[in-house]
Amino acid sequence: MNNLNFRRHRRLRSTAGMRAMVRETQLQVTDFIYPIFVIEGENVKNEIPSMPGIYQHSMDNLGEELDEAVSLGIPSVIFFGVVTGKDAVGSGAYHDHGIIQQAIRFAKKRHPELIVVADTCLCEYTDHGHCGVIEGERVLNDPSLDLLVKTAVSQANAGADIIAPSNMMDGFVVAIREGLDEAGFEEIPIMSYAVKYASAYYGPFRDAADSTPQFGDRKAYQMDPANRMEALREAESDIAEGADFLIVKPALSYLDILRDVKNNTLLPMVAYNVSGEYAMAKAAALNGWVDEQRIVLETLTSMKRAGADLIMTYHAKDAARWLEETK
């Protein structure tokens, strides 16, 4: 054997300490943005059947959820609203006393240091379930922008630290940027859902937020999962329009896209580990088919390795505990 010439890569894998010393990608609790569903009503804590461990919280129960997230070191949350009074233009999205606006004010008063991200869309508030103004069965782009600007400004007025528009209307970043600036919110950054695919992985979210389209689908404004170069065009547009962060959604089946976009921008990248990805891991773990801790941390690490600076994930609380245990 002495005449063989080969490299001994295993030298750097020999012990836990050695592996930690040369680890290239570090997953940390400060990477996480935790999504929270806020619902109208009182004394409500509804577990979402397709998302075990994730709940819809009424305002009077929201404090406990926020306290737990903060105690675990999670630095940021994003709110999604669940409402009953819906209309054709989603007016609940931009009402000064809408459920998200209430949640933002409450969170910033209770935990001023918490970074509160506001999802800026209309689908949770429209009676047709689409992300904009409709005419017949067509979603109108430009009239929708006006309502999205109103929504963003109302969220900023409530105290949101970051506006995260998720609607995929053309020009939504520049419209919101101009609207925020005109309202005196030049310092509020935009975390754009720049690359958002028309994905089957959103199913559990639509149950959680009651936002399933009442007709058709969202393929006319969300991206075709088969497309790669389109992602770069979308990201390039949002950068030019003034985005401060870029989101790739979903994450797990689009790690190649995440890396492509990361290689073409200097902006912070966000991976959205979506509801379907969460539900699959939870279901497999509950059936005893996988080790939940290992598979979740491996999955989240893959997103960091692919280029994510931040990860929006329903696993945030569990992952925070596991990371603390492994220190």
mmCIF file of C-alpha atoms in Angstrom:
data_model
loop_
_atom_site.group_PDB
_atom_site.id
_atom_site.type_symbol
_atom_site.label_atom_id
_atom_site.label_comp_id
_atom_site.label_asym_id
_atom_site.label_seq_id
_atom_site.Cartn_x
_atom_site.Cartn_y
_atom_site.Cartn_z
ATOM 1 C CA MET A 1 0.000 0.000 0.000
ATOM 2 C CA ASN A 2 2.923 2.366 0.530
ATOM 3 C CA ASN A 3 3.299 2.996 -3.204
ATOM 4 C CA LEU A 4 -0.266 4.368 -3.577
ATOM 5 C CA ASN A 5 -0.561 8.102 -4.029
ATOM 6 C CA PHE A 6 -3.875 9.520 -2.809
ATOM 7 C CA ARG A 7 -5.167 12.320 -0.601
ATOM 8 C CA ARG A 8 -6.442 11.571 2.905
ATOM 9 C CA HIS A 9 -9.568 13.741 3.079
ATOM 10 C CA ARG A 10 -10.761 11.836 6.132
ATOM 11 C CA ARG A 11 -8.141 13.582 8.277
ATOM 12 C CA LEU A 12 -10.474 16.573 8.514
ATOM 13 C CA ARG A 13 -13.477 14.408 9.486
ATOM 14 C CA SER A 14 -11.837 12.405 12.276
ATOM 15 C CA THR A 15 -13.568 13.983 15.317
ATOM 16 C CA ALA A 16 -16.515 16.231 16.078
ATOM 17 C CA GLY A 17 -14.121 19.019 16.999
ATOM 18 C CA MET A 18 -12.201 18.658 13.756
ATOM 19 C CA ARG A 19 -15.399 18.649 11.698
ATOM 20 C CA ALA A 20 -16.611 21.780 13.467
ATOM 21 C CA MET A 21 -13.272 23.516 12.864
ATOM 22 C CA VAL A 22 -13.453 23.132 9.085
ATOM 23 C CA ARG A 23 -17.237 23.444 8.657
ATOM 24 C CA GLU A 24 -17.899 25.755 5.712
ATOM 25 C CA THR A 25 -21.549 26.617 6.371
ATOM 26 C CA GLN A 26 -22.871 27.718 9.761
ATOM 27 C CA LEU A 27 -26.588 27.597 10.552
ATOM 28 C CA GLN A 28 -27.546 30.006 13.356
ATOM 29 C CA VAL A 29 -30.750 31.062 15.067
ATOM 30 C CA THR A 30 -30.079 34.626 13.887
ATOM 31 C CA ASP A 31 -30.686 33.366 10.327
ATOM 32 C CA PHE A 32 -34.393 32.733 11.004
ATOM 33 C CA ILE A 33 -37.541 34.672 10.222
ATOM 34 C CA TYR A 34 -40.530 32.988 11.884
ATOM 35 C CA PRO A 35 -43.946 33.155 10.123
ATOM 36 C CA ILE A 36 -46.978 33.705 12.378
ATOM 37 C CA PHE A 37 -50.653 33.523 11.397
ATOM 38 C CA VAL A 38 -52.842 36.091 13.181
ATOM 39 C CA ILE A 39 -56.592 35.510 13.134
ATOM 40 C CA GLU A 40 -59.570 37.656 14.084
ATOM 41 C CA GLY A 41 -61.492 36.762 17.235
ATOM 42 C CA GLU A 42 -60.699 36.094 20.875
ATOM 43 C CA ASN A 43 -59.058 33.193 22.694
ATOM 44 C CA VAL A 44 -58.218 31.449 19.423
ATOM 45 C CA LYS A 45 -55.309 29.068 19.013
ATOM 46 C CA ASN A 46 -56.159 26.801 16.099
ATOM 47 C CA GLU A 47 -53.628 24.177 15.103
ATOM 48 C CA ILE A 48 -53.378 23.912 11.325
ATOM 49 C CA PRO A 49 -54.106 20.251 10.477
ATOM 50 C CA SER A 50 -51.642 20.100 7.593
ATOM 51 C CA MET A 51 -48.929 21.897 9.611
ATOM 52 C CA PRO A 52 -48.593 20.169 13.014
ATOM 53 C CA GLY A 53 -47.196 22.537 15.609
ATOM 54 C CA ILE A 54 -48.220 25.703 13.736
ATOM 55 C CA TYR A 55 -51.252 27.684 14.911
ATOM 56 C CA GLN A 56 -53.522 30.560 14.042
ATOM 57 C CA HIS A 57 -53.323 32.991 16.986
ATOM 58 C CA SER A 58 -55.843 35.634 17.952
ATOM 59 C CA MET A 59 -54.456 38.915 19.242
ATOM 60 C CA ASP A 60 -55.042 38.003 22.888
ATOM 61 C CA ASN A 61 -52.862 34.891 22.433
ATOM 62 C CA LEU A 62 -50.192 36.498 20.276
ATOM 63 C CA GLY A 63 -48.040 37.685 23.166
ATOM 64 C CA GLU A 64 -47.222 34.170 24.338
ATOM 65 C CA GLU A 65 -46.085 33.173 20.849
ATOM 66 C CA LEU A 66 -43.923 36.265 20.476
ATOM 67 C CA ASP A 67 -42.413 35.822 23.939
ATOM 68 C CA GLU A 68 -41.407 32.254 23.110
ATOM 69 C CA ALA A 69 -39.820 33.236 19.802
ATOM 70 C CA VAL A 70 -37.844 36.042 21.423
ATOM 71 C CA SER A 71 -36.742 33.816 24.321
ATOM 72 C CA LEU A 72 -35.313 31.352 21.786
ATOM 73 C CA GLY A 73 -33.244 34.103 20.175
ATOM 74 C CA ILE A 74 -35.271 34.348 16.963
ATOM 75 C CA PRO A 75 -34.671 37.914 15.773
ATOM 76 C CA SER A 76 -37.527 38.367 13.302
ATOM 77 C CA VAL A 77 -41.131 37.394 12.569
ATOM 78 C CA ILE A 78 -43.406 37.843 9.574
ATOM 79 C CA PHE A 79 -47.170 38.174 10.020
ATOM 80 C CA PHE A 80 -49.935 36.739 7.827
ATOM 81 C CA GLY A 81 -53.563 37.707 8.439
ATOM 82 C CA VAL A 82 -56.609 35.427 8.596
ATOM 83 C CA VAL A 83 -59.873 37.350 8.263
ATOM 84 C CA THR A 84 -63.560 36.687 7.683
ATOM 85 C CA GLY A 85 -64.705 40.006 6.207
ATOM 86 C CA LYS A 86 -63.342 39.847 2.668
ATOM 87 C CA ASP A 87 -64.212 41.886 -0.409
ATOM 88 C CA ALA A 88 -63.248 42.202 -4.067
ATOM 89 C CA VAL A 89 -60.409 44.658 -3.411
ATOM 90 C CA GLY A 90 -59.007 43.208 -0.184
ATOM 91 C CA SER A 91 -59.651 46.349 1.830
ATOM 92 C CA GLY A 92 -58.747 44.538 5.053
ATOM 93 C CA ALA A 93 -55.145 44.489 3.860
ATOM 94 C CA TYR A 94 -54.773 48.264 4.045
ATOM 95 C CA HIS A 95 -57.205 49.179 6.829
ATOM 96 C CA ASP A 96 -55.417 51.121 9.573
ATOM 97 C CA HIS A 97 -56.904 48.762 12.144
ATOM 98 C CA GLY A 98 -56.587 45.571 10.101
ATOM 99 C CA ILE A 99 -55.430 42.401 11.796
ATOM 100 C CA ILE A 100 -51.846 42.732 10.530
ATOM 101 C CA GLN A 101 -51.642 46.386 11.510
ATOM 102 C CA GLN A 102 -52.848 45.459 15.011
ATOM 103 C CA ALA A 103 -50.311 42.637 15.241
ATOM 104 C CA ILE A 104 -47.452 44.902 14.154
ATOM 105 C CA ARG A 105 -48.292 47.544 16.760
ATOM 106 C CA PHE A 106 -48.638 44.925 19.470
ATOM 107 C CA ALA A 107 -45.361 43.197 18.600
ATOM 108 C CA LYS A 108 -43.344 46.420 18.436
ATOM 109 C CA LYS A 109 -44.728 47.566 21.791
ATOM 110 C CA ARG A 110 -44.099 44.223 23.496
ATOM 111 C CA HIS A 111 -40.692 43.533 21.934
ATOM 112 C CA PRO A 112 -39.271 46.741 20.400
ATOM 113 C CA GLU A 113 -36.061 44.954 19.357
ATOM 114 C CA LEU A 114 -37.919 42.319 17.329
ATOM 115 C CA ILE A 115 -37.667 42.864 13.568
ATOM 116 C CA VAL A 116 -41.252 42.723 12.288
ATOM 117 C CA VAL A 117 -41.747 41.914 8.622
ATOM 118 C CA ALA A 118 -45.127 42.586 7.014
ATOM 119 C CA ASP A 119 -46.296 40.350 4.188
ATOM 120 C CA THR A 120 -47.747 42.775 1.650
ATOM 121 C CA CYS A 121 -50.345 41.055 -0.495
ATOM 122 C CA LEU A 122 -54.110 41.006 -1.064
ATOM 123 C CA CYS A 123 -54.965 37.306 -1.487
ATOM 124 C CA GLU A 124 -55.711 36.724 2.203
ATOM 125 C CA TYR A 125 -58.237 39.584 2.130
ATOM 126 C CA THR A 126 -59.977 39.233 -1.255
ATOM 127 C CA ASP A 127 -63.173 37.229 -1.620
ATOM 128 C CA HIS A 128 -61.809 35.725 -4.842
ATOM 129 C CA GLY A 129 -58.441 34.718 -3.339
ATOM 130 C CA HIS A 130 -56.252 36.371 -5.971
ATOM 131 C CA CYS A 131 -53.412 38.790 -5.322
ATOM 132 C CA GLY A 132 -54.909 41.805 -7.068
ATOM 133 C CA VAL A 133 -57.891 43.505 -8.654
ATOM 134 C CA ILE A 134 -59.838 41.288 -11.012
ATOM 135 C CA GLU A 135 -61.854 41.901 -14.163
ATOM 136 C CA GLY A 136 -63.819 38.824 -15.071
ATOM 137 C CA GLU A 137 -61.251 36.127 -14.336
ATOM 138 C CA ARG A 138 -58.223 38.260 -15.182
ATOM 139 C CA VAL A 139 -55.960 39.833 -12.553
ATOM 140 C CA LEU A 140 -55.224 43.423 -13.501
ATOM 141 C CA ASN A 141 -51.648 44.486 -12.918
ATOM 142 C CA ASP A 142 -51.598 48.282 -12.675
ATOM 143 C CA PRO A 143 -54.791 48.831 -10.617
ATOM 144 C CA SER A 144 -53.468 46.242 -8.179
ATOM 145 C CA LEU A 145 -50.313 48.308 -7.624
ATOM 146 C CA ASP A 146 -52.320 51.168 -6.140
ATOM 147 C CA LEU A 147 -53.819 48.876 -3.492
ATOM 148 C CA LEU A 148 -50.467 47.288 -2.723
ATOM 149 C CA VAL A 149 -48.965 50.724 -2.122
ATOM 150 C CA LYS A 150 -51.809 51.556 0.267
ATOM 151 C CA THR A 151 -51.190 48.285 2.086
ATOM 152 C CA ALA A 152 -47.450 48.878 2.410
ATOM 153 C CA VAL A 153 -47.912 52.425 3.715
ATOM 154 C CA SER A 154 -50.500 51.296 6.275
ATOM 155 C CA GLN A 155 -48.114 48.578 7.489
ATOM 156 C CA ALA A 156 -45.255 51.056 7.752
ATOM 157 C CA ASN A 157 -47.541 53.432 9.676
ATOM 158 C CA ALA A 158 -48.259 50.606 12.103
ATOM 159 C CA GLY A 159 -44.528 50.199 12.752
ATOM 160 C CA ALA A 160 -43.352 47.423 10.414
ATOM 161 C CA ASP A 161 -39.580 47.299 10.127
ATOM 162 C CA ILE A 162 -39.588 45.624 6.683
ATOM 163 C CA ILE A 163 -42.184 45.514 3.903
ATOM 164 C CA ALA A 164 -42.287 42.163 2.070
ATOM 165 C CA PRO A 165 -44.470 42.323 -1.055
ATOM 166 C CA SER A 166 -45.386 38.836 -2.302
ATOM 167 C CA ASN A 167 -47.918 39.500 -5.062
ATOM 168 C CA MET A 168 -45.724 39.138 -8.197
ATOM 169 C CA MET A 169 -47.324 42.054 -10.029
ATOM 170 C CA ASP A 170 -44.977 43.701 -12.519
ATOM 171 C CA GLY A 171 -43.558 46.929 -11.084
ATOM 172 C CA PHE A 172 -44.617 46.232 -7.504
ATOM 173 C CA VAL A 173 -41.220 47.100 -6.009
ATOM 174 C CA VAL A 174 -40.873 50.523 -7.626
ATOM 175 C CA ALA A 175 -44.517 51.391 -6.909
ATOM 176 C CA ILE A 176 -44.158 50.498 -3.231
ATOM 177 C CA ARG A 177 -40.771 52.211 -2.970
ATOM 178 C CA GLU A 178 -42.217 55.450 -4.329
ATOM 179 C CA GLY A 179 -45.280 55.150 -2.116
ATOM 180 C CA LEU A 180 -43.227 54.589 1.020
ATOM 181 C CA ASP A 181 -40.884 57.456 0.176
ATOM 182 C CA GLU A 182 -43.757 59.864 -0.463
ATOM 183 C CA ALA A 183 -45.270 58.890 2.900
ATOM 184 C CA GLY A 184 -41.988 59.638 4.702
ATOM 185 C CA PHE A 185 -40.786 56.042 5.058
ATOM 186 C CA GLU A 186 -37.559 56.325 3.069
ATOM 187 C CA GLU A 187 -35.730 54.230 5.675
ATOM 188 C CA ILE A 188 -38.090 51.227 5.520
ATOM 189 C CA PRO A 189 -36.498 48.438 3.416
ATOM 190 C CA ILE A 190 -38.322 46.227 0.923
ATOM 191 C CA MET A 191 -37.839 42.470 1.138
ATOM 192 C CA SER A 192 -39.119 41.481 -2.282
ATOM 193 C CA TYR A 193 -40.564 38.097 -3.147
ATOM 194 C CA ALA A 194 -38.555 38.563 -6.317
ATOM 195 C CA VAL A 195 -38.549 34.933 -7.440
ATOM 196 C CA LYS A 196 -41.833 33.263 -6.540
ATOM 197 C CA TYR A 197 -42.904 30.149 -8.391
ATOM 198 C CA ALA A 198 -46.440 28.847 -9.006
ATOM 199 C CA SER A 199 -45.710 25.915 -6.741
ATOM 200 C CA ALA A 200 -47.650 22.940 -5.416
ATOM 201 C CA TYR A 201 -45.718 23.359 -2.153
ATOM 202 C CA TYR A 202 -48.048 26.154 -0.973
ATOM 203 C CA GLY A 203 -51.046 23.930 -0.226
ATOM 204 C CA PRO A 204 -50.893 23.963 3.588
ATOM 205 C CA PHE A 205 -50.353 27.744 3.647
ATOM 206 C CA ARG A 206 -53.552 28.304 1.708
ATOM 207 C CA ASP A 207 -55.390 26.292 4.352
ATOM 208 C CA ALA A 208 -53.698 28.255 7.131
ATOM 209 C CA ALA A 209 -54.384 31.687 5.630
ATOM 210 C CA ASP A 210 -57.687 30.794 3.912
ATOM 211 C CA SER A 211 -56.319 32.197 0.660
ATOM 212 C CA THR A 212 -57.126 29.542 -1.952
ATOM 213 C CA PRO A 213 -58.199 31.151 -5.272
ATOM 214 C CA GLN A 214 -61.929 30.789 -5.877
ATOM 215 C CA PHE A 215 -61.338 30.333 -9.603
ATOM 216 C CA GLY A 216 -58.391 29.518 -11.836
ATOM 217 C CA ASP A 217 -54.874 29.620 -10.435
ATOM 218 C CA ARG A 218 -51.940 32.015 -10.068
ATOM 219 C CA LYS A 219 -49.869 30.808 -12.991
ATOM 220 C CA ALA A 220 -50.448 34.040 -14.931
ATOM 221 C CA TYR A 221 -48.453 36.014 -12.363
ATOM 222 C CA GLN A 222 -46.329 33.513 -10.427
ATOM 223 C CA MET A 223 -43.426 31.855 -12.233
ATOM 224 C CA ASP A 224 -43.330 28.578 -14.152
ATOM 225 C CA PRO A 225 -41.359 25.999 -12.108
ATOM 226 C CA ALA A 226 -39.569 24.906 -15.296
ATOM 227 C CA ASN A 227 -37.909 28.311 -15.798
ATOM 228 C CA ARG A 228 -34.445 29.273 -14.646
ATOM 229 C CA MET A 229 -33.358 32.346 -16.618
ATOM 230 C CA GLU A 230 -36.666 34.047 -15.852
ATOM 231 C CA ALA A 231 -35.622 34.097 -12.202
ATOM 232 C CA LEU A 232 -32.603 36.203 -13.070
ATOM 233 C CA ARG A 233 -34.756 38.597 -15.081
ATOM 234 C CA GLU A 234 -37.211 38.967 -12.196
ATOM 235 C CA ALA A 235 -34.414 39.536 -9.678
ATOM 236 C CA GLU A 236 -32.690 42.036 -11.946
ATOM 237 C CA SER A 237 -35.896 44.049 -12.289
ATOM 238 C CA ASP A 238 -36.489 44.178 -8.557
ATOM 239 C CA ILE A 239 -32.920 45.237 -7.877
ATOM 240 C CA ALA A 240 -33.266 48.062 -10.401
ATOM 241 C CA GLU A 241 -36.591 49.094 -8.840
ATOM 242 C CA GLY A 242 -35.102 49.457 -5.349
ATOM 243 C CA ALA A 243 -35.409 46.138 -3.506
ATOM 244 C CA ASP A 244 -33.219 45.751 -0.411
ATOM 245 C CA PHE A 245 -33.582 41.957 0.022
ATOM 246 C CA LEU A 246 -34.520 39.233 -2.469
ATOM 247 C CA ILE A 247 -36.626 36.169 -1.609
ATOM 248 C CA VAL A 248 -36.624 32.872 -3.494
ATOM 249 C CA LYS A 249 -39.822 30.902 -2.845
ATOM 250 C CA PRO A 250 -40.059 27.920 -2.439
ATOM 251 C CA ALA A 251 -36.562 26.981 -1.318
ATOM 252 C CA LEU A 252 -35.988 23.236 -1.271
ATOM 253 C CA SER A 253 -36.783 22.439 -4.908
ATOM 254 C CA TYR A 254 -35.178 25.700 -6.066
ATOM 255 C CA LEU A 255 -31.735 25.626 -4.476
ATOM 256 C CA ASP A 256 -30.199 25.943 -7.934
ATOM 257 C CA ILE A 257 -32.198 29.131 -8.469
ATOM 258 C CA LEU A 258 -31.156 30.448 -5.074
ATOM 259 C CA ARG A 259 -27.498 29.958 -5.994
ATOM 260 C CA ASP A 260 -28.007 31.504 -9.451
ATOM 261 C CA VAL A 261 -29.545 34.640 -7.975
ATOM 262 C CA LYS A 262 -26.956 34.815 -5.184
ATOM 263 C CA ASN A 263 -24.190 34.733 -7.771
ATOM 264 C CA ASN A 264 -25.745 37.700 -9.564
ATOM 265 C CA THR A 265 -26.452 40.102 -6.715
ATOM 266 C CA LEU A 266 -24.842 41.704 -3.688
ATOM 267 C CA LEU A 267 -28.209 42.009 -1.894
ATOM 268 C CA PRO A 268 -29.078 39.804 1.108
ATOM 269 C CA MET A 269 -30.834 36.617 -0.031
ATOM 270 C CA VAL A 270 -33.810 35.049 1.752
ATOM 271 C CA ALA A 271 -34.934 31.445 1.274
ATOM 272 C CA TYR A 272 -38.590 30.767 2.090
ATOM 273 C CA ASN A 273 -38.839 27.224 3.486
ATOM 274 C CA VAL A 274 -42.544 26.981 2.651
ATOM 275 C CA SER A 275 -45.510 25.207 4.220
ATOM 276 C CA GLY A 276 -45.427 22.120 1.993
ATOM 277 C CA GLU A 277 -41.759 21.562 2.765
ATOM 278 C CA TYR A 278 -42.530 21.880 6.473
ATOM 279 C CA ALA A 279 -45.540 19.558 6.242
ATOM 280 C CA MET A 280 -43.588 16.808 4.461
ATOM 281 C CA ALA A 281 -40.838 16.803 7.082
ATOM 282 C CA LYS A 282 -43.369 16.818 9.929
ATOM 283 C CA ALA A 283 -45.472 14.025 8.442
ATOM 284 C CA ALA A 284 -42.455 11.806 7.856
ATOM 285 C CA ALA A 285 -41.183 12.459 11.385
ATOM 286 C CA LEU A 286 -44.558 11.768 13.002
ATOM 287 C CA ASN A 287 -44.639 8.430 11.172
ATOM 288 C CA GLY A 288 -41.178 7.590 12.434
ATOM 289 C CA TRP A 289 -39.714 7.488 8.935
ATOM 290 C CA VAL A 290 -37.024 10.137 9.501
ATOM 291 C CA ASP A 291 -35.101 11.735 12.349
ATOM 292 C CA GLU A 292 -36.843 15.124 12.454
ATOM 293 C CA GLN A 293 -34.007 17.074 14.043
ATOM 294 C CA ARG A 294 -31.375 15.787 11.660
ATOM 295 C CA ILE A 295 -33.441 16.149 8.507
ATOM 296 C CA VAL A 296 -34.666 19.654 9.337
ATOM 297 C CA LEU A 297 -31.237 20.987 10.258
ATOM 298 C CA GLU A 298 -29.741 19.365 7.154
ATOM 299 C CA THR A 299 -32.447 20.930 4.990
ATOM 300 C CA LEU A 300 -31.989 24.397 6.483
ATOM 301 C CA THR A 301 -28.204 24.097 6.164
ATOM 302 C CA SER A 302 -28.614 23.255 2.471
ATOM 303 C CA MET A 303 -30.410 26.581 2.019
ATOM 304 C CA LYS A 304 -27.576 28.459 3.691
ATOM 305 C CA ARG A 305 -25.052 26.548 1.581
ATOM 306 C CA ALA A 306 -26.965 27.443 -1.599
ATOM 307 C CA GLY A 307 -26.634 31.138 -0.786
ATOM 308 C CA ALA A 308 -29.340 32.160 1.677
ATOM 309 C CA ASP A 309 -28.380 34.821 4.187
ATOM 310 C CA LEU A 310 -31.738 34.445 5.938
ATOM 311 C CA ILE A 311 -34.322 31.657 6.069
ATOM 312 C CA MET A 312 -38.054 32.159 6.526
ATOM 313 C CA THR A 313 -39.140 28.902 8.153
ATOM 314 C CA TYR A 314 -41.933 27.363 10.220
ATOM 315 C CA HIS A 315 -39.249 25.172 11.808
ATOM 316 C CA ALA A 316 -37.669 28.239 13.449
ATOM 317 C CA LYS A 317 -38.613 27.488 17.068
ATOM 318 C CA ASP A 318 -37.684 23.810 16.899
ATOM 319 C CA ALA A 319 -34.475 24.558 15.020
ATOM 320 C CA ALA A 320 -33.528 27.219 17.571
ATOM 321 C CA ARG A 321 -33.860 24.678 20.386
ATOM 322 C CA TRP A 322 -31.878 22.038 18.524
ATOM 323 C CA LEU A 323 -29.073 24.445 17.689
ATOM 324 C CA GLU A 324 -28.853 25.460 21.352
ATOM 325 C CA GLU A 325 -28.666 21.811 22.409
ATOM 326 C CA THR A 326 -25.800 21.111 20.013
ATOM 327 C CA LYS A 327 -23.603 23.994 21.167
#
